[in-house]
PDB file of C-alpha atoms in Angstrom:
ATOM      1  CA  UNK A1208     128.745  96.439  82.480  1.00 56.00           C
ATOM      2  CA  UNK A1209     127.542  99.459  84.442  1.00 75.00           C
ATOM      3  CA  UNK A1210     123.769 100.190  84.226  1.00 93.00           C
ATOM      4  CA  UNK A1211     121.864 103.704  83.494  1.00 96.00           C
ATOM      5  CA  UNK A1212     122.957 106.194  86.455  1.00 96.00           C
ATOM      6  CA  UNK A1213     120.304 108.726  87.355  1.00 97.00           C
ATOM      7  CA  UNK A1214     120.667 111.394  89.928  1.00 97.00           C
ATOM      8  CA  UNK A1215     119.167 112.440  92.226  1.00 97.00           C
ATOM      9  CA  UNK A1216     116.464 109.761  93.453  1.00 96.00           C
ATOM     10  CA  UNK A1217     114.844 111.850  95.023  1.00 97.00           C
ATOM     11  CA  UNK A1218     113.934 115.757  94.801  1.00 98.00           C
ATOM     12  CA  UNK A1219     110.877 117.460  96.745  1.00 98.00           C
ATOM     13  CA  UNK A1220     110.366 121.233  95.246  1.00 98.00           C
ATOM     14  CA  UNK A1221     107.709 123.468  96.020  1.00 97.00           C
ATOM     15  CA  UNK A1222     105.894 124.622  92.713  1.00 97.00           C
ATOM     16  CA  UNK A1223     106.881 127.199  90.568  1.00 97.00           C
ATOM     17  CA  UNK A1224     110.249 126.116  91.012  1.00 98.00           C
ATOM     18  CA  UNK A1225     112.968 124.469  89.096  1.00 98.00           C
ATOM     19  CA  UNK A1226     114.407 121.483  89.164  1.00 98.00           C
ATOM     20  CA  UNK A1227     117.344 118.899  87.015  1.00 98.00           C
ATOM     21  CA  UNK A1228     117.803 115.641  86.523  1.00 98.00           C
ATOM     22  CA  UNK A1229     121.039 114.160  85.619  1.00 97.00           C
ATOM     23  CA  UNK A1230     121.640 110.757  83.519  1.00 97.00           C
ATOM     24  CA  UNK A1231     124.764 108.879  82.460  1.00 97.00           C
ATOM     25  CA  UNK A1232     123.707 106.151  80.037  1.00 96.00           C
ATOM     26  CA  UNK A1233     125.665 103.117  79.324  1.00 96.00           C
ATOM     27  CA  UNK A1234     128.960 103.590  77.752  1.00 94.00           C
ATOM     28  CA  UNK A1235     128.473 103.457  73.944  1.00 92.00           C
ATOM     29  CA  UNK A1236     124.741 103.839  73.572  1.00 94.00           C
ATOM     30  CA  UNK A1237     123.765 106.232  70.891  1.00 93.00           C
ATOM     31  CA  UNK A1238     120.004 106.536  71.795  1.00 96.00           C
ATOM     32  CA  UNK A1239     118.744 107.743  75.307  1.00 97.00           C
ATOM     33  CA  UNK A1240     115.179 108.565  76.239  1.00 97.00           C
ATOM     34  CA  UNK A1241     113.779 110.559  79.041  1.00 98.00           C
ATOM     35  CA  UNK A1242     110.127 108.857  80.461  1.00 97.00           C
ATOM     36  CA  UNK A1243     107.894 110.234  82.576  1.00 97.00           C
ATOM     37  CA  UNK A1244     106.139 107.370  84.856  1.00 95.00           C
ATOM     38  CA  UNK A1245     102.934 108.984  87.198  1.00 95.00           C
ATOM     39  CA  UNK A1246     102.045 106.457  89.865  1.00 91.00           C
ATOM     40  CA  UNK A1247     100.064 103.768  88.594  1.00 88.00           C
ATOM     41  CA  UNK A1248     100.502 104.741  84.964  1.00 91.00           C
ATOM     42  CA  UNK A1249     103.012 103.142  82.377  1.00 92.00           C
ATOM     43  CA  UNK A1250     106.123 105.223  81.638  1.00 94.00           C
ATOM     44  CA  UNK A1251     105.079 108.297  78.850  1.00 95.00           C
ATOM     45  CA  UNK A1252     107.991 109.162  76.842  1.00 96.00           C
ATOM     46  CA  UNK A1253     109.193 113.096  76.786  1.00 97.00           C
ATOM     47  CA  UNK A1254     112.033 112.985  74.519  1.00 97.00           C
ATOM     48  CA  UNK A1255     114.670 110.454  72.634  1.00 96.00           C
ATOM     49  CA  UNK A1256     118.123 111.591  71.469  1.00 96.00           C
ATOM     50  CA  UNK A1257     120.068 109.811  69.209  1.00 94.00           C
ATOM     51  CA  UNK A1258     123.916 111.075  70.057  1.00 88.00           C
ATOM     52  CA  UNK A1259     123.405 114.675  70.132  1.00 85.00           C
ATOM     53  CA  UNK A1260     120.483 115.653  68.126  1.00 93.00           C
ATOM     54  CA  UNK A1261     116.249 114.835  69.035  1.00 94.00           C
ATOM     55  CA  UNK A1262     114.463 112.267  67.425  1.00 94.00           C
ATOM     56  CA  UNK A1263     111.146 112.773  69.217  1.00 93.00           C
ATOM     57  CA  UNK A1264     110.063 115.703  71.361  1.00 95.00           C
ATOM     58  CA  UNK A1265     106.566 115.203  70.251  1.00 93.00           C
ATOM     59  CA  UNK A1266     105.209 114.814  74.332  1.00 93.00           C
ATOM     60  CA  UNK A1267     107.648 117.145  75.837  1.00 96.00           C
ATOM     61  CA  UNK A1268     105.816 119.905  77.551  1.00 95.00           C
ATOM     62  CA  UNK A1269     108.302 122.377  76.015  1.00 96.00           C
ATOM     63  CA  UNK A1270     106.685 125.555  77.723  1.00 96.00           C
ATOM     64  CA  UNK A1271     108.179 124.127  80.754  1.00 97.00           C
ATOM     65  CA  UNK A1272     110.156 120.953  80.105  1.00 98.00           C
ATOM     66  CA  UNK A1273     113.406 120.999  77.967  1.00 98.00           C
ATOM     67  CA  UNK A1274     116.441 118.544  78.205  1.00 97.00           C
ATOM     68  CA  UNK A1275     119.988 118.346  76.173  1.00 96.00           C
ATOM     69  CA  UNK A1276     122.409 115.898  75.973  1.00 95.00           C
ATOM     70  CA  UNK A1277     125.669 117.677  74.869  1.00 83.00           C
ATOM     71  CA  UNK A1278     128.375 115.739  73.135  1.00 86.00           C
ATOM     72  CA  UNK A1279     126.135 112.751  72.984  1.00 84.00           C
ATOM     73  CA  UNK A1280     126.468 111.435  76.161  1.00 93.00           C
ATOM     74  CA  UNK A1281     125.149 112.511  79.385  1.00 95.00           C
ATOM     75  CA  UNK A1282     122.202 114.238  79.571  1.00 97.00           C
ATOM     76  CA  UNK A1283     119.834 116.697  81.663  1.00 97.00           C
ATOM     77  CA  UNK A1284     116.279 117.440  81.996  1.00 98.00           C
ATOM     78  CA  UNK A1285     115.096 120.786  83.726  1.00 98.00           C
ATOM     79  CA  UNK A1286     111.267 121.847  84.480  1.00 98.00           C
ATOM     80  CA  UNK A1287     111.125 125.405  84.558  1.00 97.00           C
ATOM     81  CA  UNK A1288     108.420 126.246  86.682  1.00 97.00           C
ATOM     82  CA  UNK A1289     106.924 122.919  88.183  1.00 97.00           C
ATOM     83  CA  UNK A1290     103.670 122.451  88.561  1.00 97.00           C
ATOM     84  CA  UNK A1291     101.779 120.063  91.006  1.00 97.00           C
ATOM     85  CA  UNK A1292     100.861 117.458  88.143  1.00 96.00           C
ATOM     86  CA  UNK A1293     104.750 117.274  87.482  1.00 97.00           C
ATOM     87  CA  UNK A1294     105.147 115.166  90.564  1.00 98.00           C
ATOM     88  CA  UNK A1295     106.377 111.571  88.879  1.00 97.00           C
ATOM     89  CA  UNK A1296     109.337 109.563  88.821  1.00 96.00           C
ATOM     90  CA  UNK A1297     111.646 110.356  85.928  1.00 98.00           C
ATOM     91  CA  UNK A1298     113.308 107.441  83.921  1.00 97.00           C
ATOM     92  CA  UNK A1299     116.342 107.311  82.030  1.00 97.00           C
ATOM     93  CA  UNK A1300     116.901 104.832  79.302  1.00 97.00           C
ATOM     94  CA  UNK A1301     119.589 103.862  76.881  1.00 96.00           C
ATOM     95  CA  UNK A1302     119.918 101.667  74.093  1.00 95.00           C
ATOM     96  CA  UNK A1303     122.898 100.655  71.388  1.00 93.00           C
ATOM     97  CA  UNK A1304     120.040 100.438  69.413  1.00 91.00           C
ATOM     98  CA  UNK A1305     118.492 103.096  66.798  1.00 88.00           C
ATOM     99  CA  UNK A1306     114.604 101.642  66.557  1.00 89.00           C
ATOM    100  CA  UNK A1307     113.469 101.271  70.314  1.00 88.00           C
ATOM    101  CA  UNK A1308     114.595  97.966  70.987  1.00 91.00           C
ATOM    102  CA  UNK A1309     116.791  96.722  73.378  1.00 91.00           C
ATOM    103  CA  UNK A1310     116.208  99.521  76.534  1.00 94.00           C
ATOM    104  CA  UNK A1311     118.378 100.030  79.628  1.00 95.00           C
ATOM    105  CA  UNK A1312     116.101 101.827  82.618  1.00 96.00           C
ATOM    106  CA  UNK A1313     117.713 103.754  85.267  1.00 96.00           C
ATOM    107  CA  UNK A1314     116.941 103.570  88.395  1.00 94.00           C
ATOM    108  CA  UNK A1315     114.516 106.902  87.697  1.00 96.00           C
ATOM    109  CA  UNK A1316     114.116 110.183  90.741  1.00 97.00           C
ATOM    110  CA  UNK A1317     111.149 110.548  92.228  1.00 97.00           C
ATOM    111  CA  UNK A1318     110.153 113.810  92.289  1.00 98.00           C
ATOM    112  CA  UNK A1319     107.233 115.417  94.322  1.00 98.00           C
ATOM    113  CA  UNK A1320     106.225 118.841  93.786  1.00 98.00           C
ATOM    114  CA  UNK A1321     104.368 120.550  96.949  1.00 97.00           C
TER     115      UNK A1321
ATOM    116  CA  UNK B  90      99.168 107.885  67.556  1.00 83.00           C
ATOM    117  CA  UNK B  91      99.327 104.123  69.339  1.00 87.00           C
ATOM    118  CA  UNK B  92      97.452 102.993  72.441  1.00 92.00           C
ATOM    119  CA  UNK B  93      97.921 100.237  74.720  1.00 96.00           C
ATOM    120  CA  UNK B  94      95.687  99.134  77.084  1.00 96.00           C
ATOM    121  CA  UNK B  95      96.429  96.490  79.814  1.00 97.00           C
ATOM    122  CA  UNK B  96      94.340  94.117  81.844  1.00 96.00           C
ATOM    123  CA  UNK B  97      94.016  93.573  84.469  1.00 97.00           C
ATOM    124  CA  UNK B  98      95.471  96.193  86.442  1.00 96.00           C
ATOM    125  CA  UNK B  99      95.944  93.948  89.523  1.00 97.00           C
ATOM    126  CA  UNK B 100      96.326  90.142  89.429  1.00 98.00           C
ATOM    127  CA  UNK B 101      96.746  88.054  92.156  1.00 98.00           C
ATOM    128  CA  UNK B 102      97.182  83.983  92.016  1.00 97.00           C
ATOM    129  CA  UNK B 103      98.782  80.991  94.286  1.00 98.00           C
ATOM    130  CA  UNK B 104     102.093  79.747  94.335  1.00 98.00           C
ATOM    131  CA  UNK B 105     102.701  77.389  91.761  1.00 97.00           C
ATOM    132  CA  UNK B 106      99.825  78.770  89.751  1.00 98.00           C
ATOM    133  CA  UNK B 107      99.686  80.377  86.398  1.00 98.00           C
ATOM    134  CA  UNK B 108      99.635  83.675  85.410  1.00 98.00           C
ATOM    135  CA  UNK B 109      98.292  85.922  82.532  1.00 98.00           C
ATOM    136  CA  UNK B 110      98.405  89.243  81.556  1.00 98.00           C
ATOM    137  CA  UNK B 111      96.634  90.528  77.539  1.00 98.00           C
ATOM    138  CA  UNK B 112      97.303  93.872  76.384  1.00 98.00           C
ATOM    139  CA  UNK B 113      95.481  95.386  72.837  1.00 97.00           C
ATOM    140  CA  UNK B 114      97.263  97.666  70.634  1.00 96.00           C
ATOM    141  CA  UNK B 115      95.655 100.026  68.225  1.00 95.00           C
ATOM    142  CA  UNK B 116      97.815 100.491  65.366  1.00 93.00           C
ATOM    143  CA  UNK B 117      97.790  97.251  62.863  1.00 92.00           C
ATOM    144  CA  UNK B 118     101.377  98.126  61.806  1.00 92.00           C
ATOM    145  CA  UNK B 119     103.310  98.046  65.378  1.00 94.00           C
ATOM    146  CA  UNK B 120     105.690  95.411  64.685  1.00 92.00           C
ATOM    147  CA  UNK B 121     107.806  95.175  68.125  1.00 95.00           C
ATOM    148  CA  UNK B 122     106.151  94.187  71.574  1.00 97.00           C
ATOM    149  CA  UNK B 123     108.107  94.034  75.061  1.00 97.00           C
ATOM    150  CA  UNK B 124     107.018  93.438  78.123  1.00 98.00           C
ATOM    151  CA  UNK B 125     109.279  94.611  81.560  1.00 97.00           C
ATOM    152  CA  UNK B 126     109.167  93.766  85.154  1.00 97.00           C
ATOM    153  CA  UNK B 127     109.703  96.617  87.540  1.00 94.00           C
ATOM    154  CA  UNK B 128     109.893  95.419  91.070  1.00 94.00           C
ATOM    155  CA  UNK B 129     109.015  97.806  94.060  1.00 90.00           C
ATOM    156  CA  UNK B 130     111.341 100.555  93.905  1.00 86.00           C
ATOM    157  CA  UNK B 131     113.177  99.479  91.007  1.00 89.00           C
ATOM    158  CA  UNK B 132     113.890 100.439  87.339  1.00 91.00           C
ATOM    159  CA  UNK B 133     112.020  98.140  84.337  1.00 93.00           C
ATOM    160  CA  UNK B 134     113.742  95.441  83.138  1.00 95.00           C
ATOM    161  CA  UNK B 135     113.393  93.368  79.930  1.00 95.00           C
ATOM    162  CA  UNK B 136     111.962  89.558  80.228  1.00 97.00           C
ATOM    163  CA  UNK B 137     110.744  88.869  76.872  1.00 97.00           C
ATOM    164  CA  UNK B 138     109.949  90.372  73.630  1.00 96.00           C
ATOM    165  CA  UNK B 139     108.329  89.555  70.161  1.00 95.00           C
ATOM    166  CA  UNK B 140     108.166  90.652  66.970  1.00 93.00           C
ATOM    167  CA  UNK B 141     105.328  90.685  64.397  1.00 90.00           C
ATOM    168  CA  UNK B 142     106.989  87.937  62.670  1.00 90.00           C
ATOM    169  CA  UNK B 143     106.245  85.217  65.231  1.00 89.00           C
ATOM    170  CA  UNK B 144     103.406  83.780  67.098  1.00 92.00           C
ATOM    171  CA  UNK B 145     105.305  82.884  70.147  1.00 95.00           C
ATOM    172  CA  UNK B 146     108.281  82.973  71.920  1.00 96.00           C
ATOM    173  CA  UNK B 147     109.409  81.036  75.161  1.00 97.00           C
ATOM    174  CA  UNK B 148     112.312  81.596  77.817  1.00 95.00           C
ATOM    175  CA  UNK B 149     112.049  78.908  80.650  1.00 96.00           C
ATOM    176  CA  UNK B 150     108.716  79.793  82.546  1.00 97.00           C
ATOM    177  CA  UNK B 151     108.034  82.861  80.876  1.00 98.00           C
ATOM    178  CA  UNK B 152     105.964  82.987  77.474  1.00 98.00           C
ATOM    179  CA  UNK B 153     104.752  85.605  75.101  1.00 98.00           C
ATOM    180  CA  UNK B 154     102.053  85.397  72.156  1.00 97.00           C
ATOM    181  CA  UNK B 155     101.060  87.496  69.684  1.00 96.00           C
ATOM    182  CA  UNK B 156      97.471  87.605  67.982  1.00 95.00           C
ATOM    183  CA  UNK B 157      97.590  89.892  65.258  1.00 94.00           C
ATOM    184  CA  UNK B 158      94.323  90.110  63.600  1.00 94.00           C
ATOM    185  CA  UNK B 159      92.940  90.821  66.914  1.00 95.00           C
ATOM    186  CA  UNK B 160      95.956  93.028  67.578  1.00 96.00           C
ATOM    187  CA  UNK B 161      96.764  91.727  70.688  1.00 95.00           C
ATOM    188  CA  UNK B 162      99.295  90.308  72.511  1.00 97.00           C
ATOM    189  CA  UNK B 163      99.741  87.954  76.057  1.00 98.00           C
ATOM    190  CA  UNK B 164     102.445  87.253  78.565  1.00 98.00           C
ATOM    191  CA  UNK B 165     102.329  83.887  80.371  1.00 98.00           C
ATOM    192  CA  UNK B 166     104.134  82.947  83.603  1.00 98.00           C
ATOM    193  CA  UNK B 167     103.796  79.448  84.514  1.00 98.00           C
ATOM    194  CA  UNK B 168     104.662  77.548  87.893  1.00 98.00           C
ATOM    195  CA  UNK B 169     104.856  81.225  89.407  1.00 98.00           C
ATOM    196  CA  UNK B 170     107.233  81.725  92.159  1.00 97.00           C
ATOM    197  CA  UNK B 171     107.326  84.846  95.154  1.00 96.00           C
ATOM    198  CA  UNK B 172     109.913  86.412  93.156  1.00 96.00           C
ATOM    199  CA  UNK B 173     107.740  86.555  90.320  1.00 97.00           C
ATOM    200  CA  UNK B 174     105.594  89.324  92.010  1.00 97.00           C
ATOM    201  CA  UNK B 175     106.092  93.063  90.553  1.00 97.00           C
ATOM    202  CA  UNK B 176     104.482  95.378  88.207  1.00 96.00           C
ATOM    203  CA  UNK B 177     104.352  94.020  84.830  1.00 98.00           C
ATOM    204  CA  UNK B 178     104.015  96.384  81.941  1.00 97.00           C
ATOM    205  CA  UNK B 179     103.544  95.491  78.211  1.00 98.00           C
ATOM    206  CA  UNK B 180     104.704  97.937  74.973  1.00 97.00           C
ATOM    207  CA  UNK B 181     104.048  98.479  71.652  1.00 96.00           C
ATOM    208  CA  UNK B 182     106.561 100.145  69.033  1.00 94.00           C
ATOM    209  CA  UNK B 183     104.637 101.596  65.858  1.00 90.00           C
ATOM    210  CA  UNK B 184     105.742 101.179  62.457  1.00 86.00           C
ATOM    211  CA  UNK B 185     108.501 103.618  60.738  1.00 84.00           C
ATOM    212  CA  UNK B 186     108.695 104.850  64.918  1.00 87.00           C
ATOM    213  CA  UNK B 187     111.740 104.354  67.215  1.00 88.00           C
ATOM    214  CA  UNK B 188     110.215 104.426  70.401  1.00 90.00           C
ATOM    215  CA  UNK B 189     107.977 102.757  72.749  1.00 94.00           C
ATOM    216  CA  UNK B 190     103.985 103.309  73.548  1.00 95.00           C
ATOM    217  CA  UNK B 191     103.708 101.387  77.027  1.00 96.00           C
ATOM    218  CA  UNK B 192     100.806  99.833  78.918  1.00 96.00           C
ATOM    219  CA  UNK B 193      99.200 100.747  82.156  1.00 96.00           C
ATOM    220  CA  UNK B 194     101.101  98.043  83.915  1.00 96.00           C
ATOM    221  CA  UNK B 195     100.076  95.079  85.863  1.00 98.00           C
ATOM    222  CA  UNK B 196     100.298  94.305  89.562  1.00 97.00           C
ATOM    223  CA  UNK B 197     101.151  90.758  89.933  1.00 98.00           C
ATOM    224  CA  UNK B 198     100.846  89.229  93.441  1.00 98.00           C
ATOM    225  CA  UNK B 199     102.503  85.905  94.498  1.00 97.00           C
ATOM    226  CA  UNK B 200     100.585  84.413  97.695  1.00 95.00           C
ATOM    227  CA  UNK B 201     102.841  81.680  99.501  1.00 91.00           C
TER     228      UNK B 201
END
């Protein structure tokens, strides 16, 4: 079974930029999630989708941050302008699961905003 | 919302030794609790996971417990190999939620 692709690993901006991050779950999943992981800190979750539509949004800094995942599979997330405290490493996760069990990471991109 | 805190941040024991890592919740109702293993410079995987239901749960050297009325919960590693070492975080998944509240995470250092 393939794993959680994420691309790309790695992506140095300068702030005020933009930037996207690309993830194909695993074939089948319904629910993907989009984690933000600071060094040293325990991923923070930005937004779940189940299929098409958001389930929780609630910590997604939606002045700047917004993702999609059209037709329920892959999905993007864009920061739109980055700011210094943005610099993280971005995980992907899918389940076949509904309730938050059962998650596949990606490997996550590292990104470092200058 | 849900907090988790993990302790300690950085553990380090022998070979051969055992290993233990607590972490507290804060809401009484969180009813599912995994713990992952993300070596250097790669994604969190699964080990183990309980649910509210049970007190313990085992898989070969690995074990978890859960203490509800003090609302926390403990992963054990026993006879602890080099491959054991990576970051170790716990999670907590509220009641009525569908996601995951994680941990700090936990350093864990093998010494040969």
């Amino acid at each position: 079974e393939a794993g959680v692709a994420q691309s790309p690993r790695y992506k140095i901006i300068e702030k005020r930029q933009s930037v996207a991050f690309w993830c194909n779950p695993i074939s089948g999943h319904a629910t993907l999630y989009w984690y933000q992981q600071i060094l040293g800190q325990g991923p923070k979750l930005l937004i779940q989708f189940q299929n098409n539509g958001v389930v929780d949004d609630s910590q997604l800094p939606k002045d700047r941050f917004s993702a999609e995942r059209l037709k329920g599979v892959d999905s993007t997330l864009k920061i739109q302008p980055a700011k210094l405290e943005d610099s993280a490493v971005y995980l992907c996760a899918s389940s076949p699961r509904t309730d938050g069990e059962t998650q596949y990471f990606g490997p996550g991109t590292r990104l470092l905003v200058l | 919302g849900e907090n988790v805190e993990q302790h300690p941040s950085t553990l380090s024991v022998q070979e051969g030794d055992s290993a233990v890592i607590k972490c507290t919740y804060s809401d009484s109702a969180s009813n599912y609790f995994p713990w992952y293993k993300q070596e250097l410079g790669k994604r969190p995987q699964l080990i183990i996971d309980i649910r509210s239901n049970v007190g313990e749960k085992k898989d070969q050297r690995i074990a978890v417990t859960l203490n509800k009325t003090a609302k926390h919960f403990s992963l054990h590693i026993t006879e602890t190999q080099p491959e054991d070492s990576a970051v170790y975080f716990c999670a907590a998944r509220p009641q009525g939620a569908q996601k995951l509240v994680f941990g700090q995470g936990t350093r864990l250092t093998i010494n040969p």
